Coordinates of C-alpha atoms in Angstrom, one line a residue:
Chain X
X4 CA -3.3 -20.7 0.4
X5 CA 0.0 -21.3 2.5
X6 CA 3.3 -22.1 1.0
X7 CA 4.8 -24.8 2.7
X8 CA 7.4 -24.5 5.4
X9 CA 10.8 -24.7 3.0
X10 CA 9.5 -24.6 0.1
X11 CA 10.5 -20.9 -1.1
X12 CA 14.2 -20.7 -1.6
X13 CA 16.0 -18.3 1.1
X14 CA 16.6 -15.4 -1.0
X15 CA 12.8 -15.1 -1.6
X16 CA 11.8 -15.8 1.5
X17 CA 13.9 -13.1 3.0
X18 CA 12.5 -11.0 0.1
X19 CA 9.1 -11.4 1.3
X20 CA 9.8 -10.8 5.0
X21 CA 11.2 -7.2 3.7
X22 CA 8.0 -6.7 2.1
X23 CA 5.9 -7.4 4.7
X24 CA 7.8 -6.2 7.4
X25 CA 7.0 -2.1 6.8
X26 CA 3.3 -3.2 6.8
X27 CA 3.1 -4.9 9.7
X28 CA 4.9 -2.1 11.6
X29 CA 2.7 0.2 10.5
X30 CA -0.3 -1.8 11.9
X31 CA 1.3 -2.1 15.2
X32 CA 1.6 1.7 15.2
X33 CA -2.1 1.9 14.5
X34 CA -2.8 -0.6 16.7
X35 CA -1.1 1.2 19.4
X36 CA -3.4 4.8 18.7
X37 CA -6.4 2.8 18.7
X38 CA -5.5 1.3 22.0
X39 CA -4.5 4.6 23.1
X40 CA -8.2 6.1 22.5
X41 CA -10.3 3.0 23.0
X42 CA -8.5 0.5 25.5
X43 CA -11.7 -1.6 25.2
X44 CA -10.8 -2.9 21.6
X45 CA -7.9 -4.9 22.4
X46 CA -10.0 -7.7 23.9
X47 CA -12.3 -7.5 21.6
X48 CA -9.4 -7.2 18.9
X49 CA -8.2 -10.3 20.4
X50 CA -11.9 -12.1 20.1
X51 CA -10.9 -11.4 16.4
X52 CA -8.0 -13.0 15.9
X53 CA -8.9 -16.0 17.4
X54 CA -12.0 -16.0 15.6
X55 CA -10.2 -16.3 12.4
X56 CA -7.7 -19.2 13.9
X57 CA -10.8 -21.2 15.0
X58 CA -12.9 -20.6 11.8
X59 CA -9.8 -21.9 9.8
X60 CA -8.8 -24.7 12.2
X61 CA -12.3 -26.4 11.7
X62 CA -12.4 -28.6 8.7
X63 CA -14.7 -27.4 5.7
X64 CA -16.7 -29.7 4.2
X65 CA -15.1 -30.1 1.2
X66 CA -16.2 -29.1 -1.8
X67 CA -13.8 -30.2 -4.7
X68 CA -12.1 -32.9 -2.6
X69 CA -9.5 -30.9 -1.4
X70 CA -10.0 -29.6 2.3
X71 CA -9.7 -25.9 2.5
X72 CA -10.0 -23.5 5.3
X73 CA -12.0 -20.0 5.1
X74 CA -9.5 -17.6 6.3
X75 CA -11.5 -15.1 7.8
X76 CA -9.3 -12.6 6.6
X77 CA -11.6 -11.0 5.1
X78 CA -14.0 -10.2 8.0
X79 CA -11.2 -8.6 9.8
X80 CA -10.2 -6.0 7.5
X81 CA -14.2 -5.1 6.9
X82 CA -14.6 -4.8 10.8
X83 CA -10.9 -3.3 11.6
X84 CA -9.4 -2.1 8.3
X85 CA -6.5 -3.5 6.4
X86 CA -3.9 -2.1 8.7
X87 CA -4.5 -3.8 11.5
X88 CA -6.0 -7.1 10.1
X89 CA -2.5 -7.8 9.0
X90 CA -1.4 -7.5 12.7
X91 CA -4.2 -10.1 12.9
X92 CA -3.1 -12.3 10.3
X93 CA 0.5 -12.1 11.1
X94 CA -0.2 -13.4 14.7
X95 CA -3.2 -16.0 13.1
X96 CA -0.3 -17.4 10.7
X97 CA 2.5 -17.8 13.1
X98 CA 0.3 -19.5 15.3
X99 CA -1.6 -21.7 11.9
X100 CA 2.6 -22.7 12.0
X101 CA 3.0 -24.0 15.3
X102 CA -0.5 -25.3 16.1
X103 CA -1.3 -26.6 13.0
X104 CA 1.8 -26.8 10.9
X105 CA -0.1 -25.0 7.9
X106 CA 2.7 -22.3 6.8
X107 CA 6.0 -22.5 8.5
X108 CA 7.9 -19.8 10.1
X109 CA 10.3 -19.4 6.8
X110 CA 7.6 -18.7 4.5
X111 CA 5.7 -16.3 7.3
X112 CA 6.6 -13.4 5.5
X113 CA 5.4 -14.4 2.1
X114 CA 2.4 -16.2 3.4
X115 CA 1.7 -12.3 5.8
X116 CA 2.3 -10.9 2.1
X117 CA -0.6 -12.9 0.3
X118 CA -3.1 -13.6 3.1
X119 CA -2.8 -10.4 5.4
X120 CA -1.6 -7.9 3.4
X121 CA -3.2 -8.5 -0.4
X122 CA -6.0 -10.5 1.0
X123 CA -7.7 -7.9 3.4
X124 CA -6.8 -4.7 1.2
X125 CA -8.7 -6.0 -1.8
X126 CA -11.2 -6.6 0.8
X127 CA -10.9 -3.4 2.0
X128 CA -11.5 -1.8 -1.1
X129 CA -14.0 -4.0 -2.8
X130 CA -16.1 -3.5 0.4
X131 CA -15.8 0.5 0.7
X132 CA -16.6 1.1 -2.8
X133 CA -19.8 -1.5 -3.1
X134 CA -20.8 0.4 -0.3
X135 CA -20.3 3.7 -2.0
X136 CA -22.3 2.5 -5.1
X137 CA -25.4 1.1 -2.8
X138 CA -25.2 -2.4 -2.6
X139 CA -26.8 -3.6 0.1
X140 CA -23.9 -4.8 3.3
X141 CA -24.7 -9.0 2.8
X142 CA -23.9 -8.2 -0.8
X143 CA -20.9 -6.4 -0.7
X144 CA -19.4 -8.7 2.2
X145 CA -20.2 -11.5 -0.2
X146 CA -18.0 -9.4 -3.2
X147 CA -15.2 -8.4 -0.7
X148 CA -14.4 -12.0 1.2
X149 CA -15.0 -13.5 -2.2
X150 CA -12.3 -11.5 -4.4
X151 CA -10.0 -11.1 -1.2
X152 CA -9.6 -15.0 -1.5
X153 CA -9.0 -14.6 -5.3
X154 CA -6.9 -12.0 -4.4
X155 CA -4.7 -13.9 -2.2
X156 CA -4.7 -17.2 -4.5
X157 CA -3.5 -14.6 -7.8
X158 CA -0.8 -13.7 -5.3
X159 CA 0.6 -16.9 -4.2
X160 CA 0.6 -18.1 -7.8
X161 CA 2.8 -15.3 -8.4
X162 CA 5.3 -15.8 -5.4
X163 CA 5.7 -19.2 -6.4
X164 CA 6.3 -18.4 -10.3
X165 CA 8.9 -15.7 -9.1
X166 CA 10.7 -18.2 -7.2
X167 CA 10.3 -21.0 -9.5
X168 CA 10.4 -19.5 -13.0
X169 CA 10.0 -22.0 -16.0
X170 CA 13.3 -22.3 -18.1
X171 CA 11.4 -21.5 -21.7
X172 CA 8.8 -18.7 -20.8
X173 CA 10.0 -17.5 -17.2
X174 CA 7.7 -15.8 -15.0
X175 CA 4.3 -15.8 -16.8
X176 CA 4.9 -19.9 -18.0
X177 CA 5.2 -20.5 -14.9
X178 CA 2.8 -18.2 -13.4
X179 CA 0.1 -19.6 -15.6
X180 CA 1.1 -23.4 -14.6
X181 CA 0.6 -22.5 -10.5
X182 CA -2.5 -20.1 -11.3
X183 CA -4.2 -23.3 -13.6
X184 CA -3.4 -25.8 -10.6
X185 CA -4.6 -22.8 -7.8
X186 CA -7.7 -22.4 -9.5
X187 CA -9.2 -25.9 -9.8
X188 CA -10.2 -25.5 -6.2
X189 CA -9.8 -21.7 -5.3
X190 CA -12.2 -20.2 -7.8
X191 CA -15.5 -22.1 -5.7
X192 CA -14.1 -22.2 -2.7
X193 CA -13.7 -18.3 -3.1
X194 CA -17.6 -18.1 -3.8
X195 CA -18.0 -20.7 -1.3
X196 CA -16.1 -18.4 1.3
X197 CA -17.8 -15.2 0.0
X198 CA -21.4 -16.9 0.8
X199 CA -20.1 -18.0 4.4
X200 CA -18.7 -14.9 5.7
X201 CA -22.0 -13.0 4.2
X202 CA -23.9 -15.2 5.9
X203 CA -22.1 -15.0 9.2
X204 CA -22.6 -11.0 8.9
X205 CA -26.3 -12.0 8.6
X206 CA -26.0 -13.7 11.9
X207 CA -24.2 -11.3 13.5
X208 CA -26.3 -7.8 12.3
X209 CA -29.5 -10.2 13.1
X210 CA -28.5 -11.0 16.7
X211 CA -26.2 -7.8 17.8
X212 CA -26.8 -5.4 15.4
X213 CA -24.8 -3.1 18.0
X214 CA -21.4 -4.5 17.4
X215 CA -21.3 -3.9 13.9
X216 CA -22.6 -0.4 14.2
X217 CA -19.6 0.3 16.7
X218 CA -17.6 -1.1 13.8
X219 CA -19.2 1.4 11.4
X220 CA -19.9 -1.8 9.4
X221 CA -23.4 -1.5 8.7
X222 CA -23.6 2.8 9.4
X223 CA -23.6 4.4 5.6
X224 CA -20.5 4.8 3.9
X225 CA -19.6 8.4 4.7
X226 CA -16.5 9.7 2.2
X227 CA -13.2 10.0 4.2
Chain F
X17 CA -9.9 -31.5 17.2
X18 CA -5.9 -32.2 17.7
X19 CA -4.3 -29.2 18.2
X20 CA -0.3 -29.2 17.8
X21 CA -0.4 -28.0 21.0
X22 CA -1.6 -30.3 22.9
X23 CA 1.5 -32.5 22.8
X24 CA 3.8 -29.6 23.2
X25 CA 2.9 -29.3 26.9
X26 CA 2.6 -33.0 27.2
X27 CA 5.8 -34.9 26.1
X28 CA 9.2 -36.3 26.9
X29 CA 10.7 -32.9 26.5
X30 CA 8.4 -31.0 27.2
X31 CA 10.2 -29.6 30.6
X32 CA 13.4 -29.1 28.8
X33 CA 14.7 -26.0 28.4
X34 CA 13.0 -23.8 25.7
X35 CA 15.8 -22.1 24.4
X36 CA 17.7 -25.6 23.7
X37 CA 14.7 -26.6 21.7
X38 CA 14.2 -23.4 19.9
X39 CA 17.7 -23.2 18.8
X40 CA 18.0 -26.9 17.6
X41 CA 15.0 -26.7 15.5
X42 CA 15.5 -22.9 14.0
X43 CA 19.1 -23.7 13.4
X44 CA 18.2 -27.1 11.7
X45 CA 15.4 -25.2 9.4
X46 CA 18.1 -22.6 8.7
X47 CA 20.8 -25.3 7.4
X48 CA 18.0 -27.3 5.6
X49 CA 16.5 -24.0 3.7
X50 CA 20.1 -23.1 2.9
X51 CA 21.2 -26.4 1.2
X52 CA 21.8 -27.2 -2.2
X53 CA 22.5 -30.7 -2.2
X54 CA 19.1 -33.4 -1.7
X55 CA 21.0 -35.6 0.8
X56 CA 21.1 -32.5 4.0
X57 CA 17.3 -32.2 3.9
X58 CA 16.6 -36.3 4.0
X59 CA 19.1 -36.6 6.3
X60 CA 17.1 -33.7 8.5
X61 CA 14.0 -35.3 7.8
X62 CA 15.1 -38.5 9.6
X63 CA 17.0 -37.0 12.3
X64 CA 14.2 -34.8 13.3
X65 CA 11.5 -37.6 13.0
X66 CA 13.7 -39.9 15.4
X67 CA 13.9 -37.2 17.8
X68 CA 10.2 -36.5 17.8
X69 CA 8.8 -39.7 17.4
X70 CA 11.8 -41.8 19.7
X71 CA 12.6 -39.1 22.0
X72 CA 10.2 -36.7 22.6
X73 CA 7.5 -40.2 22.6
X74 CA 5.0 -38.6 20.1
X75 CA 2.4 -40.7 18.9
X76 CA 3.9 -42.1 15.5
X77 CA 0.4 -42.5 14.1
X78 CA -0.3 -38.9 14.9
X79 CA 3.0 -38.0 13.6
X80 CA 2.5 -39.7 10.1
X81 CA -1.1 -38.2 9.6
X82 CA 0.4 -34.9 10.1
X83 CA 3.0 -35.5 7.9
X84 CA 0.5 -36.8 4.9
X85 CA -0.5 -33.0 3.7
X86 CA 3.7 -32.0 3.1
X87 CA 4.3 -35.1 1.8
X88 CA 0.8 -35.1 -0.8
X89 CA 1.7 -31.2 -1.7
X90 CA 5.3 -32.2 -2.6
X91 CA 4.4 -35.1 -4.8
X92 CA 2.4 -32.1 -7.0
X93 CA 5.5 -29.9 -7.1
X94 CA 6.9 -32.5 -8.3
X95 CA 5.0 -33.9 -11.0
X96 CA 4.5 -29.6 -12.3
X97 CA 8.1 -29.0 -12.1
X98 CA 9.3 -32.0 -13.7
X99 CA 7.2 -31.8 -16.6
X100 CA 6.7 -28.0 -17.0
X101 CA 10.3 -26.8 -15.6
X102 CA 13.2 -27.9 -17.5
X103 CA 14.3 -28.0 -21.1
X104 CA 16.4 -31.2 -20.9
X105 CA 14.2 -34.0 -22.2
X106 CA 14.2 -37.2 -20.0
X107 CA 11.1 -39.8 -21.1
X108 CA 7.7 -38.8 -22.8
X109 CA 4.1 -40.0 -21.8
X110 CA 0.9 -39.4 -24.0
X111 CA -1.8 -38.3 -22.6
X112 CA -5.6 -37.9 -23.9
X113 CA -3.4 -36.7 -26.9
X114 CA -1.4 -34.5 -25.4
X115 CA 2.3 -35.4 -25.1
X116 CA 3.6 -33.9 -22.1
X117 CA 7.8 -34.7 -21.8
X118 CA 9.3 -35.1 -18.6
X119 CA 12.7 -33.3 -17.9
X120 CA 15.7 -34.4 -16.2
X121 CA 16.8 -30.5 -14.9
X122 CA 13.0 -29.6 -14.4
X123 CA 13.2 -33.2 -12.0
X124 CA 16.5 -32.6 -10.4
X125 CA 15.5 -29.1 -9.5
X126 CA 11.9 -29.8 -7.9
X127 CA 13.5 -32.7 -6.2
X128 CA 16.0 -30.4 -4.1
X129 CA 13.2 -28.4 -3.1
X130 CA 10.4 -31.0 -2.7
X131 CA 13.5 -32.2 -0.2
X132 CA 14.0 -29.0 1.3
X133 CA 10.7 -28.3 1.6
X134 CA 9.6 -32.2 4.1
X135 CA 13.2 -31.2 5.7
X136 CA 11.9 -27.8 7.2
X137 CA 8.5 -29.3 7.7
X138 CA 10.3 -31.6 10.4
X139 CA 11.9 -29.2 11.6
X140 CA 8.6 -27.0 12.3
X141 CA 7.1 -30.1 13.8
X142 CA 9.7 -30.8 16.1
X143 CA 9.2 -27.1 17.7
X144 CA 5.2 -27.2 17.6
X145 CA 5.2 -30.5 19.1
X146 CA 7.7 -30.4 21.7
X147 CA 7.7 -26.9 22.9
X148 CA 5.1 -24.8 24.5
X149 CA 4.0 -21.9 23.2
X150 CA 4.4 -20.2 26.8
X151 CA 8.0 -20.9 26.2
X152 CA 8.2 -19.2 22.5
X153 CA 6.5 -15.8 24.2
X154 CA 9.7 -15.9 26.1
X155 CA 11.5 -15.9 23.0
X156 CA 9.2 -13.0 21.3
X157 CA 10.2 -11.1 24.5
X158 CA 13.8 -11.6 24.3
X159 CA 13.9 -10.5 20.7
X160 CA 12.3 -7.1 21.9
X161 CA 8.9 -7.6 19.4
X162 CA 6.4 -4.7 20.2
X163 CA 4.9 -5.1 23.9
X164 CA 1.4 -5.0 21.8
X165 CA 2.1 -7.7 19.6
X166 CA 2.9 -10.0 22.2
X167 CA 0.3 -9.3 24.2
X168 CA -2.6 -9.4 21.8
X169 CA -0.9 -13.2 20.9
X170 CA -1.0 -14.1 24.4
X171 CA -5.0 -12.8 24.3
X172 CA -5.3 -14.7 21.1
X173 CA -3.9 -17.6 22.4
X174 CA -6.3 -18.0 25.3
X175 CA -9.4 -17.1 23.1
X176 CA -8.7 -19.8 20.5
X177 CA -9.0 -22.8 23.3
X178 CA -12.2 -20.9 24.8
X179 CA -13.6 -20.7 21.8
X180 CA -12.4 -24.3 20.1
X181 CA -14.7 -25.5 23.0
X182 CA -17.8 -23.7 22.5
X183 CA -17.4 -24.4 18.5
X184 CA -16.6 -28.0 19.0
X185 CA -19.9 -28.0 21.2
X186 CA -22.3 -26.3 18.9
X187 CA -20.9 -28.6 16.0
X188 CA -21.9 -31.7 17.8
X189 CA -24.8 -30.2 18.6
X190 CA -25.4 -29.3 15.2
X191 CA -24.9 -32.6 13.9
X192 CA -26.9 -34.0 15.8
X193 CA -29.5 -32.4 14.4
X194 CA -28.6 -33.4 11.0
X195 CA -26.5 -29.7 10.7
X196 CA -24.2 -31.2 7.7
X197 CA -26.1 -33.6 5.9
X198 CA -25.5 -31.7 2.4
X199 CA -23.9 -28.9 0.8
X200 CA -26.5 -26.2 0.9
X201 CA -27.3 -27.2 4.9
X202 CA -23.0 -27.4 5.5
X203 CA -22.7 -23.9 4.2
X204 CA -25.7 -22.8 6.5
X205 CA -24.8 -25.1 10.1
X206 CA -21.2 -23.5 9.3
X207 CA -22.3 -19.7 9.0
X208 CA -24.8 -20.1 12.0
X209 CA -21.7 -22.0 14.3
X210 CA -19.4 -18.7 12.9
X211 CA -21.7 -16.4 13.4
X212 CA -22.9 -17.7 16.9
X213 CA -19.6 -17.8 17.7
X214 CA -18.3 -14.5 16.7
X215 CA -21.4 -12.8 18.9
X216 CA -20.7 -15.5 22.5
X217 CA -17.0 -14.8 22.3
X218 CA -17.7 -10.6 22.1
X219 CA -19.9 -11.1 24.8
X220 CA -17.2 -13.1 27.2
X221 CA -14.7 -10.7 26.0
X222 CA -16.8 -7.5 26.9
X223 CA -17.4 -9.6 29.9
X224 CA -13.4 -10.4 30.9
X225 CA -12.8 -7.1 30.0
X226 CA -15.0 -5.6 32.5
X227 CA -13.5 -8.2 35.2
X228 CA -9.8 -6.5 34.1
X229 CA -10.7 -3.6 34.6
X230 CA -12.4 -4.2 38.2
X231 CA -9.1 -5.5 39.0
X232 CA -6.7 -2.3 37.9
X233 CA -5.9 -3.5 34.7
X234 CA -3.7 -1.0 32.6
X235 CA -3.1 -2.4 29.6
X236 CA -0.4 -4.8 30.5
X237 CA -0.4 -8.7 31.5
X238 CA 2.8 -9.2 33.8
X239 CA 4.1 -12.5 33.8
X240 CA 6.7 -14.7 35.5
X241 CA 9.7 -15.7 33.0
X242 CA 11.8 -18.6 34.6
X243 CA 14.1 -18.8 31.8
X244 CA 17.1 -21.2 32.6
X245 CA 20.3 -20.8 30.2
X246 CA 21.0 -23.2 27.9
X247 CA 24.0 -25.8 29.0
X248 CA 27.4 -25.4 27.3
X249 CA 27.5 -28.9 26.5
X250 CA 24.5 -28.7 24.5
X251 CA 25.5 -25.6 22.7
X252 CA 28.6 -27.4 21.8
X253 CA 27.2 -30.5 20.3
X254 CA 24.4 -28.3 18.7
X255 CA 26.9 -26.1 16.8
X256 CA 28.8 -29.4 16.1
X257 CA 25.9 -31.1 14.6
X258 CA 25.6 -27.9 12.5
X259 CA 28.5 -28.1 10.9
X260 CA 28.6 -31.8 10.1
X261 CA 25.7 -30.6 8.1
X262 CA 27.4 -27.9 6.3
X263 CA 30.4 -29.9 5.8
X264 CA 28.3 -32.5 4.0
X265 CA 26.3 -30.0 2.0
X266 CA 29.6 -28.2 1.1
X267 CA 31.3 -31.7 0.2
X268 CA 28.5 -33.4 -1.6
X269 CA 28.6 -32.1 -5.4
X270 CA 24.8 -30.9 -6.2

């Protein structure tokens, strides 16, 4: 879900960029202690990040008539952890903008807020604890990509509703008018997304089962 | 698979200076995103298109296809905010029952940023299509972003065209083979490409890695900046052009 290049008015765009900013730095700093201890991740780091801009630069087919894109998002923060997924996505978006022109470089902060910051936590989160409760790794990929995309659309509903509140009703009006139009095509293309990235962990644990144990992906969920 | 790119390091301008382009377009955006009136972002709109399309000789075709998605998004905004945005009735239409009244405010208001909105996209275009992105790391440099950051862009950037090769090949293969035929057999071809994918490009990263290494890599990629300044003239005529456009927005009543 990108907001359009222009679309949010200046004061909320800057808004966002404040938001996100913090987050983003703090990822850097943890990018920069992983790379510290394990120099060998930044290429592989790197294989990431373009995985997600090639995933979402190929055309789904499309399922409701609208063309979406999986973001891939979500397999980042499962494999690397929120933090530094939103390094990935920040550097994913910017160049969505220029290769692409999905996003634009004024809405980069409030499109980093809703696809690499909320996206990837609830991923994060929705991942760590189906693991706690024993569901199986397929299944709780599916869960975590799947309500990191809802995640993400709920959020850019709300950007837009902040910015554009409805005269009679304000915020929620409006909220509910974005979330109603979001949701015609987000709520199966978030299953649809949750299926594919399960399925591409299937692939991936079939083939090289080593890389995702490095990851601690598939290795029991031990308490932190 | 037409990436943005592609023309950015193939055009009329695409040996200009970097900085001159960079400036033109972000100051442009900045002006557009800023104004209040409906007239500054058309006028944008059609300035920037002549200056891609006439100037920097980018396909129009190409340049109207890519256009299509702002343009289709915008006609939504519009048609939400009009009828769900304003309190100042205008005209009503029935529908299935429902009445749903259009509003002058709610049509005057999602018309400024519909305009806004095609205004910066034009803007955005300009600099993806006429500037490489070799040039904009440059930029990220100068504005002192963490040495990290730009490097693991500059890694990202190579892997995407590595890898848009190799998935571009395995699709073909793929549907030659009948890989997308429905939409229980897209969702499978797609997650096999992906997952393929993922696993190749570790490999040829652990593999490029390796060759790094072999050749005293420490963690940094040192490259050549040639970074000419940018003429007075221009800078001139930029900050002129500027102006006219605040002068306009400032003069024009909303």
């Amino acid at each position: 879900m990108h907001i359009m290049e222009g679309f949010l008015p200046p004061m909320w765009a800057a808004f966002w960029f404040a938001i996100s900013l913090p987050v983003v730095v703090y990822g850097i700093i943890k990018l920069n202690k992983l790379i510290k201890e394990k120099p060998q991740t930044k290429s592989l780091l790197a294989v990431a990040g373009a995985f997600a801009f090639v995933l979402s630069a190929l055309k789904l087919p499309s399922v409701t008539g609208s063309c979406s894109h999986p973001t891939g998002t979500g397999l980042g923060a499962i494999c690397f952890g929120p933090a530094i997924a939103s390094v990935l996505a920040t550097i994913v978006l910017l160049f969505q903008a220029l290769f692409l022109a999905h996003g634009g470089l004024t809405t980069l902060g409030a499109n980093v807020f809703s696809m690499g910051i909320v996206g990837p936590v609830v991923a994060y989160i929705v991942f760590k604890t189906c693991r706690k409760v024993n569901l199986g790794v397929l299944i709780a990929v599916f869960f975590a990509a799947a309500l990191g995309n809802w995640a993400t659309y709920v959020t850019t509903s709300i950007q837009l509703a902040l910015a554009f509140p409805a005269i009679d009703g304000g915020f929620m009006e409006s909220f509910k008018i974005f979330a109603t139009i979001f949701a015609i095509t987000q709520i199966p293309l978030a299953i649809f997304e949750g299926l594919l990235t399960a399925l591409i962990m299937k692939y991936i644990i079939q083939v090289r089962g080593d890389i995702t144990d490095q990851l601690n992906v598939t290795t029991k969920a031990v308490s932190s | 698979m037409q990436l943005l790119e592609d023309y950015a390091v193939n055009n009329n301008l695409s040996n200009a200076s970097g900085k001159s382009k960079m400036l033109f377009s972000c100051m442009t955006l900045l002006v557009c995103v800023f104004s209040t009136s409906i007239i500054v972002p058309l006028l944008i709109f059609v300035i920037m298109i002549i200056v891609t399309v006439g100037w920097a000789r980018i396909p129009l075709k190409f340049y109207i296809k890519l256009l299509l998605a702002p343009i289709g998004f915008g006609l939504i905004a519009l048609i939400a905010m009009t009828f769900f945005f304003g309190i100042e009735p205008w005209f009503s239409i029935d529908i299935f029952g429902f009445t749903l009244t259009a509003t002058k405010d709610g049509f005057s208001r999602a018309l400024i940023s519909t305009g806004r909105m095609l205004g910066s996209v034009t803007c955005l275009l300009f600099l993806a299509l006429t500037t490489p992105m070799a040039d904009i790391f440059v930029l990220l440099h100068k504005l002192h972003l963490p040495a990290v950051f730009i490097e693991l862009s500059m890694l990202i950037y190579r892997n995407i065209f590595v890898m848009l090769q190799e998935a571009l090949r395995m699709e073909y293969a793929q549907k030659m083979r009948l890989g997308y035929s429905d939409i229980s057999g897209s969702i499978h071809a797609l997650s096999m490409l992906a997952g393929n994918l993922f696993i190749r490009s570790w490999d040829s990263a652990e593999r490029t890695l390796i060759a790094m290494d072999s050749r005293c890599y420490d963690g940094t990629i040192r490259v050549l900046v040639e970074d000419p300044p940018v003429s007075k003239t221009f800078l001139f005529g930029l900050v002129g052009f500027e102006l006219v456009l605040i002068y306009l927005n400032i003069i024009i009543p909303v």
